XYZ file of C-alpha atoms in Angstrom:
97
model
C 3.683 27.847 -0.974
C 4.198 25.906 2.263
C 4.499 22.171 1.786
C 5.345 19.032 3.684
C 7.071 15.968 2.238
C 7.138 12.385 3.413
C 7.505 8.880 2.041
C 4.776 6.637 0.694
C 5.304 4.423 3.753
C 4.540 7.334 6.077
C 1.418 8.244 4.103
C -0.267 4.833 4.347
C -3.821 5.089 5.615
C -4.071 8.835 5.104
C -6.218 10.826 2.713
C -4.406 13.974 1.680
C -6.239 16.927 0.039
C -3.602 17.553 -2.668
C -0.751 15.224 -3.595
C 2.419 15.858 -5.605
C 4.038 12.499 -6.382
C 7.579 11.845 -7.562
C 7.579 8.464 -9.298
C 11.301 8.498 -10.052
C 13.349 5.439 -9.153
C 14.853 6.101 -5.702
C 18.629 5.822 -5.257
C 18.110 2.532 -3.423
C 16.245 1.068 -6.415
C 13.388 0.082 -4.110
C 10.367 1.240 -6.131
C 7.694 -1.426 -6.654
C 3.973 -1.681 -7.394
C 3.071 -1.452 -3.702
C 4.923 1.884 -3.434
C 3.180 3.180 -6.548
C -0.251 2.172 -5.312
C 0.225 3.836 -1.934
C 1.649 7.029 -3.425
C -1.077 7.389 -6.049
C -4.010 6.458 -3.835
C -3.495 8.999 -1.026
C -5.529 11.820 -2.551
C -9.305 12.018 -2.631
C -9.404 11.818 -6.436
C -7.539 12.102 -9.712
C -8.061 15.844 -9.896
C -5.943 16.404 -6.775
C -2.883 14.388 -7.861
C 0.040 15.914 -9.727
C 3.141 14.083 -10.913
C 6.458 15.816 -10.404
C 8.105 14.418 -13.541
C 7.671 11.958 -16.383
C 8.111 8.308 -15.513
C 8.848 5.032 -17.242
C 5.587 3.289 -18.252
C 7.257 -0.048 -17.499
C 6.912 0.704 -13.788
C 3.185 -0.004 -14.092
C 3.642 -3.104 -16.216
C 5.974 -4.866 -13.810
C 4.986 -7.854 -11.725
C 5.260 -8.010 -7.972
C 8.406 -9.455 -6.492
C 7.936 -13.162 -5.678
C 9.095 -12.585 -2.091
C 6.383 -9.976 -1.531
C 3.702 -12.218 -3.008
C 4.849 -15.113 -0.813
C 4.737 -12.903 2.285
C 1.248 -11.694 1.354
C 0.111 -15.334 0.990
C 1.676 -16.215 4.357
C -0.107 -13.332 6.092
C -3.423 -14.240 4.462
C -3.057 -17.822 5.703
C -2.321 -16.593 9.241
C -5.367 -14.338 9.060
C -7.542 -17.320 8.126
C -6.152 -19.374 11.017
C -6.725 -16.502 13.430
C -10.339 -16.047 12.301
C -10.980 -19.777 12.655
C -9.471 -19.803 16.149
C -11.455 -16.697 17.116
C -14.724 -18.328 15.991
C -13.859 -21.535 17.859
C -13.451 -19.408 20.992
C -17.061 -18.313 20.528
C -16.245 -14.798 19.380
C -18.183 -12.900 16.764
C -15.677 -11.436 14.266
C -18.213 -8.826 13.116
C -18.684 -7.092 16.473
C -15.343 -7.382 18.276
C -12.058 -5.841 17.330
């Protein structure tokens, strides 16, 4: 059967009809909850996802890395400042992109 493979990073924002996910720890050791979420949320539903192999349940019980949480907080703060600035400029954030 023809197939195409790519990383979770490449698949962000896509909905894929059928997904085969390998949740093994990559050689770089870079698997985290963000990777898991992206990989498992690309299909249109649970019935179209298949896992390539068994995985360690602890992957889903881990906490996010503090650096990633701090970066997420920083970006959220910048978003708030940008929205405030945009409103002060007289722009409507609901109609303009």
